[in-house]
PDB file of C-alpha atoms in Angstrom:
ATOM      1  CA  UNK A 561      23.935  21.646 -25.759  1.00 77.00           C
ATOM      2  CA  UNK A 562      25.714  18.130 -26.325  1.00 86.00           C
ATOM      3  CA  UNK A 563      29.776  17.895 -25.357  1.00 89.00           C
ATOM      4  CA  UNK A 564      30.567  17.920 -28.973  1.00 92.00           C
ATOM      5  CA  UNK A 565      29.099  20.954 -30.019  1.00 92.00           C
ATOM      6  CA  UNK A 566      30.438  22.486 -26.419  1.00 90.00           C
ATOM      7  CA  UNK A 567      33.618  22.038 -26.953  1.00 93.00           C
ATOM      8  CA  UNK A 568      33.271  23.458 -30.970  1.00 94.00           C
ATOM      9  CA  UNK A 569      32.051  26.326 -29.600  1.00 93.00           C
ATOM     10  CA  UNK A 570      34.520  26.935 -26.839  1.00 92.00           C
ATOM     11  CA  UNK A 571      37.355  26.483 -29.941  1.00 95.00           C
ATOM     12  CA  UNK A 572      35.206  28.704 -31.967  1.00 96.00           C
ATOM     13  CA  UNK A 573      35.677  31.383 -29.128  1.00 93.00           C
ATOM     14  CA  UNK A 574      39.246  30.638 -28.226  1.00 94.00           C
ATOM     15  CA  UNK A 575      39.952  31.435 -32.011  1.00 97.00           C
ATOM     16  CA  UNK A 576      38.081  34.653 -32.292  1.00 96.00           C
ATOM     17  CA  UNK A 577      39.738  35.909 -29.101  1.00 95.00           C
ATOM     18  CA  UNK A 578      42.761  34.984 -30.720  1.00 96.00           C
ATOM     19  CA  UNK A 579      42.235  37.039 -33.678  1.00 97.00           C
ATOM     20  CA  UNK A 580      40.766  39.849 -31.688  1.00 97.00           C
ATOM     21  CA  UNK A 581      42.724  39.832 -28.212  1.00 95.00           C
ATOM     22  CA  UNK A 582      41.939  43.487 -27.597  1.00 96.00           C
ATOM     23  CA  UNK A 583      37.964  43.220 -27.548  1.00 94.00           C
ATOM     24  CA  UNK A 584      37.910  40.367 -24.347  1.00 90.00           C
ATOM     25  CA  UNK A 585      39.536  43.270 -22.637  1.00 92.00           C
ATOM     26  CA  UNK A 586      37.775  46.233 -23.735  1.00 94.00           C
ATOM     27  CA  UNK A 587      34.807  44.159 -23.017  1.00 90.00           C
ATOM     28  CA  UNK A 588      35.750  43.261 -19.516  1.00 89.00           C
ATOM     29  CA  UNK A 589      36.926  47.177 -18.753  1.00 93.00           C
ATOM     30  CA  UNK A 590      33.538  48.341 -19.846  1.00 93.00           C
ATOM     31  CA  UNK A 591      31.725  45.784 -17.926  1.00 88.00           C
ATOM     32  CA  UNK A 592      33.377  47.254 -14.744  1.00 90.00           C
ATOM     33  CA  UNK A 593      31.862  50.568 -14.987  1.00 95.00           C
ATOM     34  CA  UNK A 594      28.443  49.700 -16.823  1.00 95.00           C
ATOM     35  CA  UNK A 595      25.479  50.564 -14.733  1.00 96.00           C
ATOM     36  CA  UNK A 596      21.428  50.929 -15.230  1.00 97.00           C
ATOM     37  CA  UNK A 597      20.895  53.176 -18.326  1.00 98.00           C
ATOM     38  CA  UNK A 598      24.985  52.688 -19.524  1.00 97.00           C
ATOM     39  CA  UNK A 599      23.998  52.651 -23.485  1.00 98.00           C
ATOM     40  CA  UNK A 600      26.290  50.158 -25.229  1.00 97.00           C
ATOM     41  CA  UNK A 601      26.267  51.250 -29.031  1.00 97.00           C
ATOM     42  CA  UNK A 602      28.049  48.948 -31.719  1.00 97.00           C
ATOM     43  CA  UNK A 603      28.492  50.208 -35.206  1.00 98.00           C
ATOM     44  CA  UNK A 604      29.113  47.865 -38.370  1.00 98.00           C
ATOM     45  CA  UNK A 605      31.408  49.696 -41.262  1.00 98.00           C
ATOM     46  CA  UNK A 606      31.810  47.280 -44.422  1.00 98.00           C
ATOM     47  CA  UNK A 607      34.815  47.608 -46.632  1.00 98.00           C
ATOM     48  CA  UNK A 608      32.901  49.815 -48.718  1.00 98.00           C
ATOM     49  CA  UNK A 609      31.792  52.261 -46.096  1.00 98.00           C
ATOM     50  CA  UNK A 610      28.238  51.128 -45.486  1.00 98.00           C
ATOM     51  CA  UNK A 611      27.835  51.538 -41.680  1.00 98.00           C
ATOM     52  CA  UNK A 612      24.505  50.747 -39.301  1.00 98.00           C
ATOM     53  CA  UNK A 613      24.457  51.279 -35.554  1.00 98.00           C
ATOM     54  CA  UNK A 614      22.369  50.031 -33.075  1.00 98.00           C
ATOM     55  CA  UNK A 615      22.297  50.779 -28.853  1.00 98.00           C
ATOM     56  CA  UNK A 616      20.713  49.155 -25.899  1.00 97.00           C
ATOM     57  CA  UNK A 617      20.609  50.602 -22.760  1.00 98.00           C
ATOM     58  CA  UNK A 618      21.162  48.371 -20.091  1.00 97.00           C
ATOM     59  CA  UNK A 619      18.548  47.590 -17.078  1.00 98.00           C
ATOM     60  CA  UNK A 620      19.276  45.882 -13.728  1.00 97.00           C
ATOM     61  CA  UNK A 621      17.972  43.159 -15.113  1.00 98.00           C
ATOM     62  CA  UNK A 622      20.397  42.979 -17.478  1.00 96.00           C
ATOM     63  CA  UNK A 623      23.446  44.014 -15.210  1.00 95.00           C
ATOM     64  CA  UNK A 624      21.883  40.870 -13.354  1.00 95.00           C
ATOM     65  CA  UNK A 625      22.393  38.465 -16.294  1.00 94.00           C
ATOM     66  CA  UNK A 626      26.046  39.988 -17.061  1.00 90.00           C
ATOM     67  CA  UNK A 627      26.598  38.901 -13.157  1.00 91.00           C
ATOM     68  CA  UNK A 628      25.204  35.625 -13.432  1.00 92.00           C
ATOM     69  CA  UNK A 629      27.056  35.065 -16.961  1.00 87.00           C
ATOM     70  CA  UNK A 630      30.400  36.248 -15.037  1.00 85.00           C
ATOM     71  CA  UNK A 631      29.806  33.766 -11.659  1.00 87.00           C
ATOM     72  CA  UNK A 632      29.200  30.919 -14.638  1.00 86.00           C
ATOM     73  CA  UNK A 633      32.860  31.645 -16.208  1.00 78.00           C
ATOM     74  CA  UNK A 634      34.532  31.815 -12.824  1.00 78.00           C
ATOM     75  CA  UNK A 635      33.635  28.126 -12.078  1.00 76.00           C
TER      76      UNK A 635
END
Protein backbone atom coordinates (compact mmCIF):
# COMPACT_ATOMS: atom_id res chain seq x y z
CA UNK A 1 0.00 0.00 0.00
CA UNK A 2 1.62 3.50 -0.99
CA UNK A 3 1.80 6.41 2.00
CA UNK A 4 -0.99 8.19 0.33
CA UNK A 5 -3.52 5.73 0.31
CA UNK A 6 -2.14 4.72 4.07
CA UNK A 7 -2.77 7.57 5.51
CA UNK A 8 -6.58 7.84 3.59
CA UNK A 9 -7.28 4.87 5.09
CA UNK A 10 -6.09 5.51 8.59
CA UNK A 11 -8.53 8.94 8.26
CA UNK A 12 -11.12 6.73 6.82
CA UNK A 13 -10.91 4.67 10.16
CA UNK A 14 -10.36 7.52 12.55
CA UNK A 15 -13.76 8.86 11.12
CA UNK A 16 -15.79 5.73 11.39
CA UNK A 17 -14.58 5.25 14.97
CA UNK A 18 -15.66 8.61 15.42
CA UNK A 19 -19.09 8.04 14.34
CA UNK A 20 -19.25 4.70 16.03
CA UNK A 21 -17.04 5.07 19.33
CA UNK A 22 -18.89 2.24 21.04
CA UNK A 23 -18.00 -0.67 18.46
CA UNK A 24 -13.77 -0.18 18.93
CA UNK A 25 -14.72 -1.11 22.42
CA UNK A 26 -17.19 -3.74 22.15
CA UNK A 27 -14.79 -5.09 19.69
CA UNK A 28 -11.81 -5.02 21.94
CA UNK A 29 -14.05 -6.55 25.09
CA UNK A 30 -15.04 -9.43 22.90
CA UNK A 31 -11.64 -10.02 21.65
CA UNK A 32 -10.58 -10.62 25.33
CA UNK A 33 -12.70 -13.54 25.90
CA UNK A 34 -12.88 -15.07 22.23
CA UNK A 35 -11.43 -18.50 22.08
CA UNK A 36 -11.35 -21.63 19.44
CA UNK A 37 -15.01 -22.27 18.37
CA UNK A 38 -16.25 -18.48 19.95
CA UNK A 39 -18.94 -17.91 16.94
CA UNK A 40 -18.95 -14.20 16.07
CA UNK A 41 -22.44 -13.58 14.31
CA UNK A 42 -23.17 -10.05 12.65
CA UNK A 43 -26.62 -9.27 11.46
CA UNK A 44 -27.47 -6.45 8.77
CA UNK A 45 -31.18 -4.77 9.38
CA UNK A 46 -31.95 -2.08 6.52
CA UNK A 47 -34.28 0.76 7.23
CA UNK A 48 -36.94 -1.24 5.89
CA UNK A 49 -36.47 -4.31 8.00
CA UNK A 50 -34.67 -6.60 5.58
CA UNK A 51 -32.10 -8.38 7.83
CA UNK A 52 -29.28 -11.27 6.79
CA UNK A 53 -26.90 -12.83 9.28
CA UNK A 54 -23.91 -14.55 8.84
CA UNK A 55 -21.32 -16.41 11.71
CA UNK A 56 -17.82 -17.69 11.69
CA UNK A 57 -16.48 -19.60 14.24
CA UNK A 58 -13.15 -18.82 15.07
CA UNK A 59 -9.99 -21.37 14.86
CA UNK A 60 -6.54 -20.97 16.47
CA UNK A 61 -5.52 -20.00 13.46
CA UNK A 62 -7.54 -17.27 13.46
CA UNK A 63 -7.09 -16.26 17.24
CA UNK A 64 -3.38 -16.32 15.81
CA UNK A 65 -4.01 -13.63 13.15
CA UNK A 66 -6.20 -11.43 15.73
CA UNK A 67 -2.73 -11.69 17.88
CA UNK A 68 -0.52 -10.84 15.20
CA UNK A 69 -3.03 -7.96 13.95
CA UNK A 70 -2.98 -6.69 17.79
CA UNK A 71 1.23 -6.88 18.20
CA UNK A 72 1.05 -4.78 14.61
CA UNK A 73 -1.19 -1.87 16.31
CA UNK A 74 0.88 -1.80 19.47
CA UNK A 75 4.02 -0.68 17.51
Amino acid sequence: MNPVAAIKYLNLLNRFKANHPKLPQFIKAAGTIADVDTVVEMTVTTSEGKKIVANIKLTADDLRIIDEIKKAKAE
